[in-house]
Coordinates of C-alpha atoms and ligand atoms in Angstrom, one line a residue:
Chain A
X1 CA -11.7 20.7 -1.2
X2 CA -13.5 19.7 2.0
X3 CA -11.6 18.1 4.8
X4 CA -13.4 14.8 4.3
X5 CA -12.9 14.7 0.5
X6 CA -11.3 11.3 -0.4
X7 CA -7.9 11.7 -2.0
X8 CA -6.8 8.1 -2.1
X9 CA -9.7 5.8 -2.9
X10 CA -7.9 2.6 -2.4
X11 CA -6.8 3.3 1.1
X12 CA -9.6 5.7 2.1
X13 CA -7.4 8.6 2.8
X14 CA -9.0 12.1 3.1
X15 CA -7.7 15.6 2.3
X16 CA -7.5 16.2 6.1
X17 CA -5.3 13.0 6.5
X18 CA -2.9 14.4 3.9
X19 CA -2.8 17.8 5.6
X20 CA -2.1 16.1 8.9
X21 CA 0.9 14.2 7.4
X22 CA 2.3 17.5 6.0
X23 CA 1.8 19.1 9.4
X24 CA 3.8 16.2 10.9
X25 CA 6.7 17.1 8.7
X26 CA 6.2 15.0 5.6
X27 CA 7.6 16.9 2.5
X28 CA 7.4 14.6 -0.5
X29 CA 4.8 12.2 -2.0
X30 CA 6.9 9.2 -0.8
X31 CA 7.0 10.5 2.8
X32 CA 3.2 11.2 2.8
X33 CA 2.6 7.8 1.3
X34 CA 4.6 6.0 4.0
X35 CA 3.1 7.9 6.8
X36 CA -0.5 7.3 6.0
X37 CA -0.5 4.6 3.3
X38 CA -1.9 6.9 0.6
X39 CA -1.0 5.3 -2.8
X40 CA -0.3 1.9 -1.3
X41 CA -3.5 0.3 -2.6
X42 CA -4.3 -1.5 -5.9
X43 CA -3.8 1.6 -8.1
X44 CA -0.3 2.2 -6.5
X45 CA -0.8 6.0 -6.5
X46 CA -1.7 6.3 -10.2
X47 CA -4.7 8.3 -9.3
X48 CA -3.8 10.1 -6.1
X49 CA -0.1 10.6 -6.6
X50 CA -0.4 13.8 -8.6
X51 CA -3.2 15.1 -6.3
X52 CA -1.0 14.6 -3.3
X53 CA 1.9 16.3 -5.0
X54 CA -0.3 19.3 -5.7
X55 CA -1.5 19.5 -2.0
X56 CA 2.1 19.3 -0.7
X57 CA 3.1 22.0 -3.2
X58 CA 0.3 24.3 -2.1
X59 CA 1.0 23.8 1.6
X60 CA 4.8 24.1 1.5
X61 CA 5.2 26.5 -1.5
X62 CA 7.6 24.1 -3.1
X63 CA 7.4 23.3 -6.8
X64 CA 5.6 20.0 -7.8
X65 CA 8.9 18.7 -9.3
X66 CA 10.5 18.9 -5.9
X67 CA 7.8 17.0 -4.0
X68 CA 6.8 14.4 -6.7
X69 CA 9.5 11.8 -6.0
X70 CA 7.5 8.6 -5.9
X71 CA 9.4 5.7 -7.4
X72 CA 7.6 3.4 -9.8
X73 CA 8.3 -0.2 -9.2
X74 CA 7.3 -3.4 -11.1
X75 CA 4.8 -4.8 -12.0
X76 CA 3.3 -2.1 -14.2
X77 CA -0.1 -3.7 -13.9
X78 CA -1.3 -5.8 -11.0
X79 CA -0.7 -9.3 -12.1
X80 CA -1.9 -12.6 -10.7
X81 CA 0.8 -14.7 -9.1
X82 CA -0.2 -17.7 -11.1
X83 CA 0.6 -15.8 -14.3
X84 CA 3.9 -14.6 -13.0
X85 CA 4.9 -18.0 -11.9
X86 CA 4.2 -19.2 -15.4
X87 CA 1.2 -21.4 -14.5
X88 CA -2.4 -21.3 -15.5
X89 CA -4.8 -18.8 -14.1
X90 CA -8.4 -18.2 -15.1
X91 CA -9.0 -15.0 -16.9
X92 CA -12.3 -13.5 -15.9
Chain B
X1 CA 23.8 23.9 26.3
X2 CA 23.7 25.9 23.1
X3 CA 21.4 25.2 20.3
X4 CA 23.7 22.8 18.5
X5 CA 24.9 20.9 21.6
X6 CA 23.3 17.6 22.6
X7 CA 23.9 14.8 25.1
X8 CA 23.9 12.3 22.2
X9 CA 23.9 12.4 18.4
X10 CA 22.4 9.4 16.6
X11 CA 23.2 8.9 13.0
X12 CA 20.5 7.0 11.1
X13 CA 16.7 7.2 11.3
X14 CA 15.8 3.5 11.0
X15 CA 14.3 1.4 13.7
X16 CA 17.6 1.2 15.6
X17 CA 18.3 4.9 15.7
X18 CA 14.7 5.8 16.4
X19 CA 14.2 3.2 19.2
X20 CA 17.5 4.1 20.9
X21 CA 16.7 7.8 20.6
X22 CA 13.3 7.2 22.1
X23 CA 14.7 5.4 25.1
X24 CA 17.5 7.8 25.6
X25 CA 14.9 10.7 25.6
X26 CA 12.9 8.8 28.2
X27 CA 16.0 8.8 30.4
X28 CA 16.2 12.5 30.0
X29 CA 18.9 12.7 27.5
X30 CA 18.7 15.5 24.9
X31 CA 19.2 13.7 21.6
X32 CA 19.7 14.8 18.1
X33 CA 18.8 12.2 15.4
X34 CA 20.3 12.9 12.0
X35 CA 18.7 11.1 9.0
X36 CA 20.0 11.4 5.5
X37 CA 16.5 11.1 3.8
X38 CA 13.3 10.5 5.8
X39 CA 12.6 8.1 8.7
X40 CA 12.4 4.6 7.4
X41 CA 14.1 5.4 4.0
X42 CA 16.7 2.8 4.7
X43 CA 16.1 -0.9 5.4
X44 CA 13.4 -0.4 8.0
X45 CA 10.9 1.0 5.5
X46 CA 11.6 -1.9 3.1
X47 CA 11.2 -4.7 5.6
X48 CA 8.2 -7.0 5.8
X49 CA 7.5 -6.3 9.4
X50 CA 7.9 -9.8 10.8
X51 CA 8.5 -10.2 14.5
X52 CA 9.6 -13.4 16.2
X53 CA 11.4 -14.7 19.2
X54 CA 12.2 -18.1 17.7
X55 CA 16.0 -17.8 17.6
X56 CA 18.9 -20.1 18.2
X57 CA 21.1 -18.4 20.9
X58 CA 20.2 -17.4 24.4
X59 CA 21.1 -13.7 24.0
X60 CA 19.0 -13.3 20.8
X61 CA 16.0 -15.2 22.2
X62 CA 16.1 -13.0 25.3
X63 CA 16.4 -9.8 23.3
X64 CA 13.7 -10.9 20.9
X65 CA 11.3 -11.9 23.7
X66 CA 11.7 -8.5 25.2
X67 CA 11.0 -6.9 21.9
X68 CA 7.8 -8.8 21.4
X69 CA 6.6 -7.5 24.8
X70 CA 7.5 -3.9 23.7
X71 CA 5.6 -4.3 20.4
X72 CA 2.6 -5.6 22.3
X73 CA 2.6 -2.5 24.5
X74 CA 3.1 0.1 21.8
X75 CA -0.5 0.9 21.2
X76 CA -0.9 1.9 24.8
X77 CA 2.4 3.6 24.9
X78 CA 2.0 5.6 21.7
X79 CA -1.8 6.2 21.8
X80 CA -2.3 4.7 18.4
X81 CA -2.1 1.3 16.7
X82 CA 1.2 0.1 15.1
X83 CA -0.8 -2.7 13.5
X84 CA 0.8 -5.2 15.9
X85 CA -0.8 -8.6 15.3
X86 CA 0.2 -12.0 16.7
X87 CA -0.1 -14.0 13.6
X88 CA 2.6 -16.5 14.7
X89 CA 5.6 -17.9 12.9
X90 CA 5.6 -21.4 11.4
X91 CA 9.0 -22.8 10.5
X92 CA 8.9 -25.8 8.1
X93 CA 11.6 -28.5 8.0
X94 CA 11.9 -30.5 4.8
X95 CA 15.0 -32.6 5.8
X96 CA 15.6 -34.9 8.7
X97 CA 18.7 -32.7 9.6
X98 CA 16.5 -29.6 9.8
X99 CA 13.9 -31.4 11.8
X100 CA 16.6 -32.5 14.4
X101 CA 18.0 -28.9 14.5
X102 CA 14.5 -27.5 15.2
X103 CA 14.0 -30.0 18.0
X104 CA 17.4 -29.2 19.5
X105 CA 16.7 -25.4 19.6
X106 CA 13.2 -25.9 20.8
X107 CA 14.5 -27.0 24.2
X108 CA 16.5 -23.9 24.7
X109 CA 13.7 -21.6 23.6
X110 CA 11.2 -23.3 25.9
X111 CA 13.7 -23.2 28.8
X112 CA 13.7 -19.4 28.4
X113 CA 9.9 -19.3 28.7
X114 CA 9.0 -19.0 25.0
X115 CA 5.6 -20.5 24.0
X116 CA 6.8 -22.5 21.1
X117 CA 5.9 -26.1 20.1
X118 CA 6.9 -28.8 17.6
X119 CA 4.2 -29.4 15.0
X120 CA 3.9 -32.6 13.0
X121 CA 2.6 -32.5 9.5
X122 CA -0.8 -33.6 10.6
X123 CA -1.0 -30.7 13.2
X124 CA -0.1 -28.3 10.4
X125 CA -2.8 -29.8 8.2
X126 CA -5.4 -29.4 11.0
X127 CA -4.5 -25.8 12.0
X128 CA -3.7 -24.4 8.5
X129 CA -5.6 -26.5 6.1
X130 CA -4.6 -24.2 3.2
X131 CA -0.9 -25.1 3.4
X132 CA 0.4 -27.8 1.1
X133 CA 2.4 -30.0 3.4
X134 CA 4.0 -32.2 0.7
X135 CA 7.5 -33.1 1.8
X136 CA 7.1 -31.4 5.2
X137 CA 8.7 -33.4 8.0
X138 CA 7.5 -31.1 10.8
X139 CA 8.0 -27.6 12.1
X140 CA 7.9 -25.3 15.0
X141 CA 5.1 -22.8 15.7
X142 CA 5.1 -19.9 18.1
X143 CA 1.7 -18.2 18.4
X144 CA 3.1 -15.1 20.2
X145 CA 5.3 -14.1 17.2
X146 CA 3.7 -11.6 15.0
X147 CA 4.0 -8.5 12.8
X148 CA 3.7 -4.7 12.9
X149 CA 4.0 -1.7 10.5
X150 CA 7.5 -0.3 10.5
X151 CA 6.3 3.3 9.6
X152 CA 3.8 3.4 12.4
X153 CA 6.5 2.2 14.9
X154 CA 8.9 4.9 13.6
X155 CA 6.2 7.5 13.9
X156 CA 5.6 6.6 17.6
X157 CA 9.3 6.8 18.4
X158 CA 9.7 10.1 16.6
X159 CA 6.8 11.8 18.3
X160 CA 8.0 10.5 21.7
X161 CA 11.4 11.9 21.1
X162 CA 10.1 15.3 20.0
X163 CA 7.7 15.4 23.0
X164 CA 10.6 14.7 25.3
X165 CA 12.6 17.6 24.0
X166 CA 14.9 15.8 21.6
X167 CA 15.3 16.7 18.0
X168 CA 14.8 14.6 14.8
X169 CA 16.3 16.1 11.7
X170 CA 15.6 14.5 8.4
X171 CA 17.2 15.3 5.0
X172 CA 20.4 15.8 7.0
X173 CA 23.2 13.6 5.7
X174 CA 26.2 13.3 8.0
X175 CA 29.4 14.0 6.0
X176 CA 32.0 14.1 8.7
X177 CA 32.8 13.5 12.3
X178 CA 35.6 15.5 13.9
X179 CA 37.0 14.1 17.1
X180 CA 40.2 16.1 17.7
X181 CA 39.0 17.1 21.1
X182 CA 38.7 13.9 23.1
X183 CA 35.5 14.8 25.0
X184 CA 33.4 16.0 22.2
X185 CA 32.4 15.0 18.7
X186 CA 31.7 17.5 16.0
X187 CA 29.2 16.1 13.5
X188 CA 28.9 17.9 10.2
X189 CA 25.9 17.5 7.8
X190 CA 25.8 18.2 4.1
X191 CA 24.3 21.6 4.2
X192 CA 27.2 22.8 6.4
X193 CA 25.6 22.8 9.9
X194 CA 27.6 21.3 12.7
X195 CA 26.4 19.7 15.9
X196 CA 28.2 18.7 19.1
X197 CA 27.9 15.9 21.6
X198 CA 30.1 13.8 23.9
X199 CA 28.4 10.6 22.7
X200 CA 27.6 9.5 19.2
X201 CA 25.7 6.4 18.1
X202 CA 26.3 4.9 14.7
X203 CA 22.9 3.5 13.6
X204 CA 23.4 4.0 9.9
X205 CA 22.5 0.4 8.9
X206 CA 23.8 -0.3 5.4
X207 CA 26.0 2.8 5.5
X208 CA 27.3 2.2 9.1
X209 CA 30.7 1.1 7.7
X210 CA 31.3 4.5 6.2
X211 CA 30.1 6.3 9.4
X212 CA 32.7 4.1 11.2
X213 CA 35.4 5.1 8.8
X214 CA 34.8 8.8 9.7
X215 CA 36.4 8.1 13.1
X216 CA 38.8 5.5 11.8
X217 CA 36.9 2.4 12.9
X218 CA 36.5 -0.6 10.7
X219 CA 33.2 -2.3 11.0
X220 CA 32.7 -5.8 9.5
X221 CA 29.2 -4.9 8.3
X222 CA 28.4 -5.2 4.7
X223 CA 25.0 -4.6 2.9
X224 CA 23.4 -7.2 0.6
X225 CA 20.3 -6.8 -1.6
X226 CA 17.1 -8.5 -0.6
X227 CA 14.0 -8.3 -2.6
X228 CA 10.4 -8.3 -1.5
X229 CA 6.9 -8.1 -2.9
X230 CA 3.3 -7.5 -1.8
X231 CA -0.1 -8.6 -3.2
X232 CA -3.5 -7.0 -3.2
X233 CA -5.5 -7.5 -0.1
X234 CA -7.7 -10.7 0.3
X235 CA -9.9 -12.0 3.1
X236 CA -7.9 -11.9 6.3
X237 CA -7.2 -15.4 7.4
X238 CA -4.3 -14.6 9.7
X239 CA -1.9 -16.6 7.6
X240 CA 1.2 -16.9 9.8
X241 CA 4.7 -16.0 8.7
X242 CA 5.6 -19.3 7.0
X243 CA 9.3 -19.9 6.8
X244 CA 10.2 -22.5 4.2
X245 CA 13.7 -23.8 4.8
X246 CA 14.3 -25.4 1.4
X247 CA 17.3 -24.0 -0.6
X248 CA 14.6 -22.5 -2.9
X249 CA 12.3 -21.6 0.0
X250 CA 10.9 -18.3 1.0
X251 CA 9.0 -16.6 3.8
X252 CA 5.7 -14.7 3.7
X253 CA 2.9 -13.6 5.9
X254 CA -0.5 -12.1 5.6
X255 CA -0.6 -8.5 6.8
X256 CA -3.6 -7.2 8.7
X257 CA -4.5 -5.3 5.5
X258 CA -5.2 -8.7 4.0
X259 CA -2.1 -8.4 1.7
X260 CA 0.5 -11.2 1.4
X261 CA 4.0 -9.8 1.8
X262 CA 7.2 -11.8 1.5
X263 CA 10.7 -12.4 0.3
X264 CA 13.4 -15.1 -0.1
X265 CA 17.1 -15.2 0.5
X266 CA 18.9 -15.3 -2.8
X267 CA 21.2 -18.3 -3.3
X268 CA 24.0 -16.1 -4.4
X269 CA 24.4 -13.0 -2.3
X270 CA 24.2 -9.7 -4.1
X271 CA 26.5 -7.3 -2.2
X272 CA 26.0 -3.5 -2.2
X273 CA 23.3 -1.0 -1.6
X274 CA 21.6 -1.2 -5.0
X275 CA 17.9 -1.5 -4.4
X276 CA 16.8 -2.3 -7.9
X277 CA 14.2 -4.9 -8.7
X278 CA 14.7 -8.1 -10.8
X279 CA 12.3 -10.0 -13.1
X280 CA 13.7 -13.2 -11.7
X281 CA 12.4 -12.4 -8.2
X282 CA 9.0 -11.3 -9.6
X283 CA 8.5 -14.6 -11.3
X284 CA 10.3 -16.9 -8.8
X285 CA 8.7 -15.6 -5.6
X286 CA 5.1 -16.2 -6.7
X287 CA 6.1 -19.8 -7.7
X288 CA 7.4 -20.4 -4.2
X289 CA 4.4 -18.9 -2.6
X290 CA 1.9 -20.9 -4.7
X291 CA 3.8 -24.1 -4.0
X292 CA 3.0 -23.6 -0.3
X293 CA -0.5 -22.2 -0.7
X294 CA -2.0 -23.1 -4.1
X295 CA -5.1 -21.1 -3.4
X296 CA -3.1 -17.9 -3.7
X297 CA -2.5 -18.4 -7.4
X298 CA -5.2 -15.9 -8.5
X299 CA -4.0 -13.2 -6.1
X300 CA -2.3 -10.3 -7.9
X301 CA 1.0 -8.7 -7.1
X302 CA 0.8 -4.9 -6.5
X303 CA 4.5 -4.1 -6.1
X304 CA 8.0 -5.4 -5.7
X305 CA 11.0 -3.5 -4.2
X306 CA 14.3 -4.2 -2.6
X307 CA 16.3 -3.2 0.4
X308 CA 19.5 -4.1 2.3
X309 CA 20.4 -6.8 4.8
X310 CA 23.5 -5.6 6.6
X311 CA 25.5 -8.5 7.7
X312 CA 28.6 -9.6 9.6
X313 CA 30.6 -12.8 8.9
X314 CA 29.0 -14.6 11.9
X315 CA 25.5 -13.2 11.2
X316 CA 25.2 -11.4 14.5
X317 CA 24.7 -7.7 15.0
X318 CA 27.3 -5.3 16.4
X319 CA 25.8 -3.6 19.5
X320 CA 28.5 -2.1 21.7
X321 CA 30.9 0.7 22.6
X322 CA 34.2 0.9 20.6
X323 CA 37.8 1.8 21.2
X324 CA 36.9 5.5 20.8
X325 CA 35.5 6.8 24.1
X326 CA 31.9 8.0 23.5
X327 CA 31.5 6.4 20.1
X328 CA 28.8 3.6 20.1
X329 CA 27.6 1.2 17.3
X330 CA 24.3 -0.6 16.8
X331 CA 24.3 -2.1 13.4
X332 CA 24.4 -5.2 11.1
X333 CA 20.9 -6.4 12.0
X334 CA 20.8 -8.8 9.1
X335 CA 17.2 -9.8 8.5
X336 CA 16.1 -9.1 12.1
X337 CA 16.6 -5.4 12.8
X338 CA 13.0 -4.5 12.9
X339 CA 12.0 -7.2 15.4
X340 CA 15.1 -6.8 17.6
X341 CA 15.0 -3.0 17.3
X342 CA 12.8 -2.0 20.2
X343 CA 14.7 -4.1 22.8
X344 CA 18.1 -3.3 21.4
X345 CA 17.1 0.4 21.5
X346 CA 16.2 0.1 25.1
X347 CA 19.3 -1.9 26.0
X348 CA 21.6 0.4 24.1
X349 CA 20.1 3.5 25.6
X350 CA 20.6 2.1 29.1
X351 CA 24.2 1.0 28.2
X352 CA 25.1 4.4 27.0
X353 CA 24.1 5.8 30.3
X354 CA 25.0 3.0 32.8
X355 CA 27.8 1.3 31.0
X356 CA 26.4 -2.2 31.7
X357 CA 24.2 -4.8 30.2
X358 CA 21.5 -6.7 32.1
X359 CA 22.7 -10.0 30.7
X360 CA 25.5 -11.4 28.6
X361 CA 25.7 -9.5 25.3
X362 CA 29.1 -10.7 24.2
X363 CA 27.6 -12.3 21.1
X364 CA 27.0 -8.8 19.8
X365 CA 30.4 -7.4 21.0
X366 CA 32.4 -5.1 18.8
X367 CA 35.5 -7.1 19.6
X368 CA 34.8 -10.8 19.0
X369 CA 35.7 -13.7 16.8
X370 CA 33.5 -12.9 13.8
X371 CA 34.3 -16.3 12.2
X372 CA 32.7 -18.4 15.0
X373 CA 30.3 -20.9 13.4
X374 CA 27.1 -21.1 15.4
X375 CA 23.9 -22.7 14.1
X376 CA 21.9 -19.8 12.7
X377 CA 18.2 -20.2 12.5
X378 CA 16.7 -17.8 9.9
Ligands
FAD401 C1 13.2 -7.2 2.0 C2 13.5 -7.1 3.5 C3 12.7 -7.8 4.4 C4 13.0 -7.7 5.8 N1 12.1 -8.3 6.6 C5 12.4 -8.2 8.0 C6 11.4 -8.7 8.9 O1 10.4 -9.2 8.6 N2 11.7 -8.5 10.2 C7 12.8 -7.9 10.7 O2 13.0 -7.7 11.9 N3 13.7 -7.4 9.8 C8 13.5 -7.5 8.5 N4 14.4 -7.0 7.6 C9 15.6 -6.4 8.1 C10 15.4 -5.0 8.6 O3 14.8 -4.2 7.6 C11 16.7 -4.4 9.1 O4 17.5 -5.3 9.8 C12 16.5 -3.1 9.9 O5 15.6 -2.3 9.2 C13 17.8 -2.4 10.1 O6 17.5 -1.2 10.8 P1 18.6 -0.1 11.0 O7 18.0 1.0 11.8 O8 19.8 -0.7 11.5 O9 18.9 0.4 9.5 P2 18.1 1.3 8.5 O10 16.7 1.2 8.6 O11 18.8 1.1 7.1 O12 18.5 2.8 9.0 C14 19.7 3.4 8.8 C15 19.4 4.8 8.4 O13 20.6 5.6 8.3 C16 20.5 6.5 7.3 N5 21.9 7.0 6.9 C17 22.8 6.3 6.2 N6 23.9 7.1 6.0 C18 23.6 8.3 6.7 C19 24.4 9.5 6.8 N7 25.6 9.6 6.3 N8 23.8 10.5 7.5 C20 22.5 10.3 8.1 N9 21.8 9.2 7.9 C21 22.3 8.2 7.2 C22 19.8 5.8 6.2 O14 19.1 6.7 5.3 C23 18.8 4.9 7.0 O15 17.5 5.5 7.1 C24 14.1 -7.0 6.2 C25 14.9 -6.3 5.3 C26 14.6 -6.4 3.9 C27 15.5 -5.6 3.0

């Protein structure tokens, strides 16, 4: 991977950004996420979460199972407020 | 000093522990901050980042105004942005009683130099044409209130502490405090390590009661669950923090990322540290947001979560020394710990060294009448 390879597309986070966060002491996917916003965008880490877990695991020598701690929170799919509130919302 | 000896040990890596540690380090104290998980894993990382000085008592207004100044200066101080943005706070009154209460407090706020004004419904309509003002009898607006990102703020404090020779230890849960020698505290963490200092600060937020019990102190600070949610980003319109004071009201703001973030205070309090999410909140909060800004109807929710408000019976924090020489407390920040944190951190750091406050802080005293009934705004 090149330093400027995009890891988190939603938030524009590069491989180097993730390495920097690990360098700063972040040891789990949640910690990296909160330090640099990786995984906070529309996909909620569904794409980059595993990738970040792999990078942390490579850099720290810890197994994926130990660094992959991200909690999944509702809603499962991004959902318009109007739908959640029970009102009408145009489907496009 | 040996490796495990420090001037001060701070328990808790939220805004309170981090800010106090930062200012103690600036005053050349060697500090050890012990955090159970990671920085911001408690309430601080779950808050919505709102910062305001519109409060209802003199002490809180002063502390909050000092905090706003500190947030404004963070980018220069840390060398990176903490996403501070003065989006303002707009409080809305829906009853004549609330309108009168706002007007009364406004005088006190203005007398302390706060740039806050009363806004009639027409003013609101003019300035924020997207807000549905149905039923609004007026409000107060303070343009210098704002928001910042809690994780960036914590990062700045952490880097400052480390640069100044202090130590921040995460994944280090305090499991016991031994105080059999009156001049030193022995603080033990879960992996068996022990650390020593003549001063300890309990900044453990929702868990501060149990950290108090470790030295036999009873703190009237209990956690309650508060839920929150965030939407996808939309065009940045600098929507202020709108605080809707109806019983089924809410408060939300647009972050500089374009996202809408907000919460409401549940009608029935949910005690405890459970941070689970409810379907009720996920459906009710959007209803309350859309009622205020109908145009947000098509904006999608990305995530909901929950955290704790730690509260005392009178709603004020506890920021003080205690009966035990060298044992200090800064906790029970209710819904305001992030915004008050920087100033309280600075005040507490100075207090731990100089043993005096620059102004009256008796409202936050450890020994006080916790039942006192003051008008609480927010
Ligand atoms: C949904 C929500 C929205 C909010 N919105 C706002 C807002 O807009 N503005 C605002 O100012 N405030 C807001 N708040 C309130 C704010 O989050 C809190 O007041 C503030 O974060 C409290 O900070 P703290 O440092 O006291 O506690 P915390 O951030 O909880 O820090 C305490 C730390 O102590 C650690 N700890 C606990 N036990 C131990 C132990 N035994 N050993 C070591 N460490 C331990 C915890 O892991 C935790 O990290 C909100 C809160 C919630 C839940």
